[in-house]
Short mmCIF file of C-alpha atoms and ligand atoms in Angstrom, two decimals:
data_model
loop_
_atom_site.label_atom_id
_atom_site.label_comp_id
_atom_site.label_asym_id
_atom_site.label_seq_id
_atom_site.Cartn_x
_atom_site.Cartn_y
_atom_site.Cartn_z
CA MET A 1 -35.53 -20.16 66.02
CA ALA A 2 -33.09 -18.26 63.76
CA ARG A 3 -30.87 -20.49 61.58
CA ALA A 4 -27.14 -20.34 62.27
CA PRO A 5 -25.36 -18.40 59.49
CA LEU A 6 -23.74 -20.58 56.86
CA LYS A 7 -19.99 -21.12 57.19
CA ARG A 8 -17.76 -19.28 54.72
CA LEU A 9 -15.87 -21.49 52.27
CA LEU A 10 -13.07 -20.22 50.05
CA VAL A 11 -12.60 -22.32 46.90
CA THR A 12 -9.48 -21.53 44.84
CA GLY A 13 -9.39 -22.48 41.17
CA ALA A 14 -13.13 -21.79 41.06
CA SER A 15 -13.04 -20.85 37.36
CA GLY A 16 -11.36 -24.19 36.63
CA PHE A 17 -12.92 -27.57 35.97
CA LEU A 18 -12.89 -29.10 39.46
CA GLY A 19 -13.21 -25.87 41.48
CA TRP A 20 -16.32 -24.89 39.51
CA ASN A 21 -17.89 -28.31 40.14
CA ILE A 22 -17.13 -27.93 43.87
CA CYS A 23 -18.69 -24.44 43.92
CA ARG A 24 -21.88 -25.72 42.27
CA GLN A 25 -22.40 -28.22 45.11
CA ALA A 26 -20.98 -26.25 48.02
CA THR A 27 -23.54 -23.43 47.85
CA ASP A 28 -26.10 -25.80 49.40
CA THR A 29 -24.21 -25.75 52.70
CA TYR A 30 -21.72 -22.85 52.59
CA ASN A 31 -21.41 -19.20 51.74
CA VAL A 32 -18.93 -19.66 48.91
CA THR A 33 -16.28 -17.27 47.64
CA GLY A 34 -14.49 -18.53 44.54
CA VAL A 35 -10.96 -17.39 43.77
CA CYS A 36 -10.00 -17.08 40.13
CA MET A 37 -7.21 -15.38 38.21
CA THR A 38 -8.06 -14.90 34.51
CA ASN A 39 -11.52 -16.32 33.97
CA PRO A 40 -14.96 -15.80 35.54
CA ILE A 41 -16.82 -18.43 37.57
CA GLY A 42 -20.33 -17.52 36.44
CA ILE A 43 -22.35 -19.07 39.28
CA ASP A 44 -24.85 -16.52 40.65
CA SER A 45 -24.65 -17.66 44.27
CA VAL A 46 -20.83 -17.64 44.36
CA ASP A 47 -18.90 -14.42 45.15
CA GLU A 48 -15.81 -13.93 43.00
CA ALA A 49 -12.37 -12.81 44.21
CA HIS A 50 -10.00 -12.17 41.30
CA GLY A 51 -6.23 -12.26 41.70
CA ASP A 52 -2.98 -14.16 41.48
CA LEU A 53 -2.39 -16.51 44.41
CA THR A 54 1.37 -16.32 43.87
CA ASN A 55 1.10 -12.65 44.96
CA ASP A 56 1.59 -12.56 48.75
CA ASP A 57 -0.53 -9.43 49.24
CA PHE A 58 -3.47 -10.85 47.31
CA ARG A 59 -3.28 -14.17 49.17
CA THR A 60 -3.14 -12.67 52.64
CA GLY A 61 -5.75 -10.03 51.72
CA LEU A 62 -8.20 -12.85 50.96
CA PHE A 63 -8.25 -13.78 54.64
CA SER A 64 -8.89 -10.26 55.89
CA ALA A 65 -11.53 -9.60 53.21
CA HIS A 66 -13.43 -12.90 53.42
CA ALA A 67 -12.54 -14.44 56.83
CA PRO A 68 -13.03 -18.01 55.56
CA ASP A 69 -13.99 -20.85 57.92
CA ALA A 70 -12.35 -23.37 55.53
CA VAL A 71 -10.34 -23.41 52.29
CA ILE A 72 -10.48 -25.92 49.41
CA HIS A 73 -7.44 -25.29 47.23
CA THR A 74 -7.72 -26.54 43.66
CA ALA A 75 -5.89 -23.67 41.87
CA ALA A 76 -2.93 -25.12 40.03
CA ALA A 77 -0.97 -25.42 36.85
CA ALA A 78 -2.70 -28.73 36.25
CA ASP A 79 -1.36 -29.76 32.83
CA PRO A 80 1.68 -32.07 33.16
CA ASN A 81 3.08 -31.02 29.77
CA PHE A 82 2.81 -27.31 30.69
CA CYS A 83 4.61 -27.96 34.00
CA GLN A 84 7.38 -29.89 32.26
CA ASN A 85 7.99 -26.96 29.88
CA HIS A 86 7.45 -24.13 32.45
CA PRO A 87 9.09 -25.40 35.66
CA ASP A 88 9.43 -22.06 37.48
CA GLU A 89 6.01 -20.67 36.56
CA SER A 90 4.26 -23.91 37.55
CA ALA A 91 6.23 -24.27 40.81
CA ALA A 92 5.18 -20.76 41.85
CA ILE A 93 1.51 -21.81 42.08
CA ASN A 94 1.81 -25.59 42.57
CA VAL A 95 4.41 -25.44 45.35
CA THR A 96 5.27 -22.01 46.79
CA ALA A 97 1.81 -20.38 46.85
CA THR A 98 0.14 -23.63 47.91
CA VAL A 99 2.40 -24.16 50.92
CA ALA A 100 2.01 -20.48 51.86
CA LEU A 101 -1.77 -20.88 51.77
CA ALA A 102 -1.52 -23.97 53.99
CA ARG A 103 0.53 -21.91 56.48
CA GLN A 104 -2.12 -19.18 56.45
CA CYS A 105 -4.83 -21.75 57.24
CA ALA A 106 -2.71 -23.27 60.02
CA ALA A 107 -2.20 -19.81 61.53
CA ALA A 108 -5.93 -19.07 61.27
CA GLY A 109 -6.81 -22.51 62.70
CA ILE A 110 -9.16 -23.39 59.82
CA PRO A 111 -9.34 -26.56 57.67
CA PHE A 112 -7.23 -26.63 54.53
CA LEU A 113 -7.99 -29.20 51.81
CA PHE A 114 -5.46 -29.59 48.99
CA THR A 115 -6.16 -31.45 45.74
CA SER A 116 -3.16 -33.52 44.71
CA THR A 117 -2.99 -36.16 41.99
CA ASP A 118 -2.69 -39.88 41.26
CA LEU A 119 0.42 -38.91 39.24
CA VAL A 120 2.52 -38.87 42.43
CA PHE A 121 2.85 -42.62 41.71
CA ASP A 122 5.05 -44.30 39.10
CA GLY A 123 2.36 -46.68 37.83
CA ILE A 124 4.35 -49.87 38.34
CA ARG A 125 2.53 -51.50 41.31
CA PRO A 126 -1.16 -50.51 41.29
CA PRO A 127 -3.60 -50.15 42.89
CA TYR A 128 -2.07 -47.51 45.15
CA GLY A 129 -3.10 -46.98 48.76
CA GLU A 130 -2.45 -43.84 50.78
CA ASN A 131 0.60 -45.34 52.48
CA ASP A 132 2.35 -46.56 49.33
CA PRO A 133 5.58 -44.74 48.53
CA VAL A 134 5.33 -41.96 45.95
CA ASN A 135 7.66 -41.91 42.95
CA PRO A 136 6.43 -39.42 40.35
CA LEU A 137 7.64 -39.75 36.77
CA ASN A 138 7.13 -36.15 35.67
CA LEU A 139 7.66 -32.66 37.08
CA TYR A 140 3.95 -32.04 37.77
CA GLY A 141 3.86 -35.19 39.93
CA ARG A 142 7.12 -34.19 41.65
CA GLN A 143 5.72 -30.73 42.45
CA LYS A 144 2.55 -32.26 43.89
CA ALA A 145 4.42 -34.89 45.94
CA ALA A 146 6.80 -32.27 47.37
CA THR A 147 3.87 -29.98 48.18
CA GLU A 148 1.94 -32.77 49.94
CA ARG A 149 4.97 -33.42 52.17
CA GLU A 150 5.54 -29.75 52.91
CA ILE A 151 1.85 -29.08 53.65
CA LEU A 152 1.63 -31.93 56.15
CA THR A 153 4.81 -30.65 57.81
CA VAL A 154 3.64 -27.06 58.20
CA TYR A 155 0.03 -28.08 58.90
CA PRO A 156 -0.42 -31.70 60.11
CA GLY A 157 -4.17 -31.06 60.39
CA ALA A 158 -4.50 -30.43 56.63
CA ILE A 159 -6.41 -32.74 54.26
CA VAL A 160 -4.56 -33.94 51.14
CA CYS A 161 -6.78 -35.56 48.51
CA ARG A 162 -5.17 -37.41 45.62
CA MET A 163 -7.57 -36.99 42.72
CA PRO A 164 -7.95 -39.43 39.83
CA LEU A 165 -8.48 -38.46 36.22
CA MET A 166 -11.85 -36.67 36.28
CA PHE A 167 -14.57 -35.99 33.71
CA GLY A 168 -17.66 -33.82 33.71
CA ASP A 169 -19.30 -30.58 32.72
CA ALA A 170 -17.02 -27.56 32.84
CA PRO A 171 -17.32 -23.77 32.87
CA MET A 172 -16.77 -21.89 29.61
CA HIS A 173 -12.98 -21.46 29.92
CA ALA A 174 -12.10 -24.88 31.33
CA LYS A 175 -12.47 -28.47 30.21
CA SER A 176 -12.05 -32.06 31.29
CA PHE A 177 -10.31 -34.72 29.23
CA ILE A 178 -13.58 -35.85 27.64
CA HIS A 179 -14.29 -32.47 25.97
CA PRO A 180 -11.77 -32.80 23.10
CA MET A 181 -12.79 -36.45 22.75
CA ILE A 182 -16.48 -35.47 22.45
CA ASN A 183 -15.62 -32.86 19.79
CA ALA A 184 -13.56 -35.38 17.82
CA LEU A 185 -16.18 -38.12 18.06
CA ARG A 186 -19.00 -35.74 17.03
CA ALA A 187 -16.91 -34.48 14.09
CA GLY A 188 -16.31 -38.08 13.01
CA LYS A 189 -12.56 -37.66 13.47
CA GLU A 190 -10.37 -40.61 14.34
CA LEU A 191 -9.23 -40.84 17.98
CA ARG A 192 -6.05 -42.71 18.93
CA LEU A 193 -6.24 -43.89 22.55
CA PHE A 194 -3.84 -45.85 24.75
CA THR A 195 -4.63 -49.44 25.60
CA ASP A 196 -1.70 -49.54 28.02
CA GLU A 197 -2.50 -46.54 30.28
CA TYR A 198 -4.92 -47.26 33.13
CA ARG A 199 -6.63 -44.93 35.60
CA THR A 200 -9.56 -45.02 38.04
CA PRO A 201 -11.64 -42.13 36.63
CA ALA A 202 -14.33 -40.36 38.64
CA SER A 203 -16.87 -37.75 37.70
CA ALA A 204 -16.10 -34.26 38.98
CA SER A 205 -19.51 -34.30 40.58
CA ASP A 206 -18.70 -37.43 42.63
CA ALA A 207 -15.20 -36.10 43.36
CA ALA A 208 -16.60 -32.76 44.56
CA ALA A 209 -19.09 -34.56 46.78
CA GLY A 210 -16.19 -36.62 48.19
CA LEU A 211 -14.11 -33.52 48.92
CA LEU A 212 -17.00 -31.77 50.67
CA LEU A 213 -17.71 -34.95 52.64
CA LEU A 214 -14.11 -35.20 53.89
CA LEU A 215 -14.17 -31.51 54.84
CA ASP A 216 -17.47 -31.96 56.64
CA LYS A 217 -16.18 -35.00 58.56
CA GLU A 218 -13.21 -32.96 59.82
CA THR A 219 -10.77 -35.61 58.59
CA THR A 220 -7.03 -34.98 58.37
CA GLY A 221 -4.20 -36.59 56.39
CA ILE A 222 -4.11 -38.22 52.96
CA PHE A 223 -7.12 -39.66 51.10
CA HIS A 224 -7.53 -41.18 47.65
CA LEU A 225 -10.70 -40.30 45.73
CA GLY A 226 -10.51 -42.72 42.81
CA GLY A 227 -13.53 -43.88 40.83
CA PRO A 228 -14.95 -47.43 41.01
CA GLN A 229 -13.52 -48.79 37.72
CA ARG A 230 -10.01 -49.45 36.43
CA LEU A 231 -10.15 -48.35 32.79
CA SER A 232 -7.66 -47.80 29.98
CA ARG A 233 -7.87 -44.59 27.93
CA TYR A 234 -9.19 -46.78 25.10
CA ASP A 235 -11.93 -48.22 27.39
CA MET A 236 -12.92 -44.66 28.37
CA GLY A 237 -13.22 -43.64 24.71
CA ARG A 238 -15.51 -46.56 23.95
CA ILE A 239 -17.72 -45.81 26.98
CA LEU A 240 -17.88 -42.16 25.89
CA ALA A 241 -18.80 -43.05 22.32
CA ALA A 242 -21.58 -45.34 23.61
CA ALA A 243 -22.94 -42.52 25.80
CA LEU A 244 -22.97 -40.23 22.74
CA LYS A 245 -24.65 -43.00 20.74
CA LEU A 246 -21.91 -42.72 18.13
CA ARG A 247 -20.01 -45.43 16.31
CA PRO A 248 -16.55 -45.19 17.86
CA ALA A 249 -13.83 -44.16 15.41
CA ILE A 250 -11.14 -45.12 17.90
CA THR A 251 -7.80 -46.62 17.00
CA PRO A 252 -6.04 -48.43 19.83
CA CYS A 253 -2.42 -47.41 20.36
CA ARG A 254 0.32 -47.61 22.98
CA GLN A 255 1.95 -44.87 25.05
CA SER A 256 5.18 -45.34 23.13
CA ASP A 257 3.40 -44.45 19.85
CA ILE A 258 2.85 -40.79 20.84
CA PRO A 259 5.76 -38.67 22.12
CA LEU A 260 4.77 -36.19 24.89
CA SER A 261 6.76 -33.64 26.94
CA ALA A 262 5.89 -35.24 30.30
CA PRO A 263 6.61 -38.96 30.84
CA ARG A 264 3.40 -40.92 31.60
CA ALA A 265 2.72 -43.61 34.19
CA ALA A 266 1.23 -46.89 32.98
CA ASP A 267 -1.29 -47.58 35.75
CA VAL A 268 -1.94 -45.16 38.61
CA SER A 269 -5.20 -46.80 39.72
CA LEU A 270 -6.11 -45.70 43.23
CA ASP A 271 -7.35 -47.80 46.12
CA SER A 272 -9.82 -45.44 47.81
CA ALA A 273 -10.87 -47.57 50.77
CA TYR A 274 -10.16 -44.83 53.36
CA ALA A 275 -12.50 -42.39 51.63
CA ALA A 276 -15.07 -45.17 51.17
CA ALA A 277 -14.98 -45.77 54.93
CA GLN A 278 -15.93 -42.09 55.34
CA GLY A 279 -18.90 -42.54 52.95
CA TYR A 280 -17.36 -41.72 49.52
CA ARG A 281 -19.50 -43.47 46.87
CA PRO A 282 -18.37 -42.70 43.29
CA HIS A 283 -20.44 -44.10 40.41
CA PRO A 284 -19.38 -45.92 37.22
CA MET A 285 -18.46 -43.77 34.23
CA GLU A 286 -21.44 -45.00 32.16
CA GLU A 287 -23.89 -43.76 34.83
CA GLU A 288 -22.20 -40.42 35.40
CA LEU A 289 -21.91 -39.57 31.68
CA GLU A 290 -25.68 -39.84 31.29
CA LYS A 291 -26.13 -36.94 33.73
CA LEU A 292 -23.86 -34.50 31.88
CA ASP A 293 -25.05 -31.50 29.87
CA CYS A 294 -22.05 -31.86 27.53
CA ILE A 295 -23.20 -35.37 26.61
CA ARG A 296 -26.83 -34.31 26.17
CA ASN A 297 -25.51 -31.42 24.03
CA ILE A 298 -27.05 -28.74 26.27
CA THR A 299 -23.74 -26.83 26.55
CA MET A 300 -20.42 -27.25 24.81
N1 NAP B 1 -8.62 -32.46 35.98
C1 NAP B 1 -8.21 -33.64 36.42
O1 NAP B 1 -8.57 -34.70 35.86
C2 NAP B 1 -7.29 -33.71 37.62
C3 NAP B 1 -6.74 -34.97 37.96
C4 NAP B 1 -5.95 -35.07 39.10
C5 NAP B 1 -5.72 -33.94 39.89
N2 NAP B 1 -6.23 -32.74 39.52
C6 NAP B 1 -5.98 -31.57 40.39
O2 NAP B 1 -7.22 -30.93 40.66
C7 NAP B 1 -7.02 -29.52 40.74
C8 NAP B 1 -7.93 -28.80 39.75
O3 NAP B 1 -7.59 -29.20 38.42
P1 NAP B 1 -8.45 -28.66 37.19
O4 NAP B 1 -8.39 -29.68 36.12
O5 NAP B 1 -9.78 -28.19 37.66
O6 NAP B 1 -7.57 -27.41 36.73
P2 NAP B 1 -7.97 -26.24 35.70
O7 NAP B 1 -9.28 -26.49 35.05
O8 NAP B 1 -6.77 -26.05 34.83
O9 NAP B 1 -8.15 -24.95 36.62
C9 NAP B 1 -7.05 -24.36 37.24
C10 NAP B 1 -7.57 -23.21 38.10
O10 NAP B 1 -6.46 -22.65 38.80
C11 NAP B 1 -6.53 -21.24 38.67
N3 NAP B 1 -5.17 -20.70 38.79
C12 NAP B 1 -4.05 -21.12 38.14
N4 NAP B 1 -3.00 -20.38 38.51
C13 NAP B 1 -3.46 -19.48 39.42
C14 NAP B 1 -2.86 -18.43 40.16
N5 NAP B 1 -1.55 -18.15 40.06
N6 NAP B 1 -3.65 -17.69 40.99
C15 NAP B 1 -4.98 -17.94 41.10
N7 NAP B 1 -5.60 -18.93 40.43
C16 NAP B 1 -4.84 -19.68 39.59
C17 NAP B 1 -7.16 -20.99 37.31
O11 NAP B 1 -7.71 -19.68 37.29
P3 NAP B 1 -8.06 -18.90 35.90
O12 NAP B 1 -8.61 -19.92 34.94
O13 NAP B 1 -9.07 -17.89 36.31
O14 NAP B 1 -6.76 -18.32 35.41
C18 NAP B 1 -8.23 -22.07 37.32
O15 NAP B 1 -9.36 -21.63 38.04
C19 NAP B 1 -5.53 -29.27 40.51
O16 NAP B 1 -4.88 -29.21 41.75
C20 NAP B 1 -5.09 -30.51 39.75
O17 NAP B 1 -3.72 -30.76 39.97
C21 NAP B 1 -7.02 -32.59 38.40
#
């Protein structure tokens, strides 16, 4: 008997850190087209569509050219400090284009999965469940919170996933937060890391598996995809140094010691019980680091 053709999945932000990790896994079950703007994706089995999602013609043309059966939207201005300093430019992709894409999916009657952030919370009363009130401290978080609301208004059947801080291998032009730390640790440079900023980190590989699982289960609404441990930035540095088998040159410090453009939340740990009930099973950081090429020095 002939196999049914694979469904067509459009992944935006496919040249970025998370989108690329999603593409790597999704090709097992989907025909994947990755959308990117400036940089290549570089995965043989993934078709590339290059353009700016804030351009209406490009965005609508994607649907006629690729007729997707589902969209995972990770494209974003994802750096909180960049958003704080470039409010209009970041809002164009984080809010306007994202809501427009959700409308397109609603009109086409196909699933739309949006990656939001743990930074929609203020960090005062963790761990945060899906129904806890949002109160972002910086513009990036405010853009994401407003976009979540708007998406679920224009498309109540959409999936909104609040992502934790993520780590993992990355394509050539992207990185996760561990990449500069790895470079510094390998160069023997001193790292200063917060002891008073907590997150529930997950590997991009586990996070991607969680996103594809929620899409596959035809869920709707808001889900948290936090990792299994509550760790400070300082804890994460020590775990990373151990994985690299290096003596950690890490100086503990506090958020107030380092001025940054975007205000930072103290503890945005996520309670991810809803996703767990769907089968989401993220692994501890120590275990996930061992699997990474960037730790084994295969690529950097
Ligand atoms: N990384 C984390 O730890 C983390 C934590 C919480 C939430 N998130 C969320 O997860 C998602 C992915 O984050 P990330 O770290 O993977 O981001 P990233 O590495 O900075 O990648 C951003 C991607 O968006 C694309 N992009 C940006 N503006 C675009 C535009 N106008 N048109 C088309 N494509 C555009 C970029 O394309 P080019 O590179 O080709 O220009 C790139 O592929 C974001 O929604 C972010 O808010 C990430």
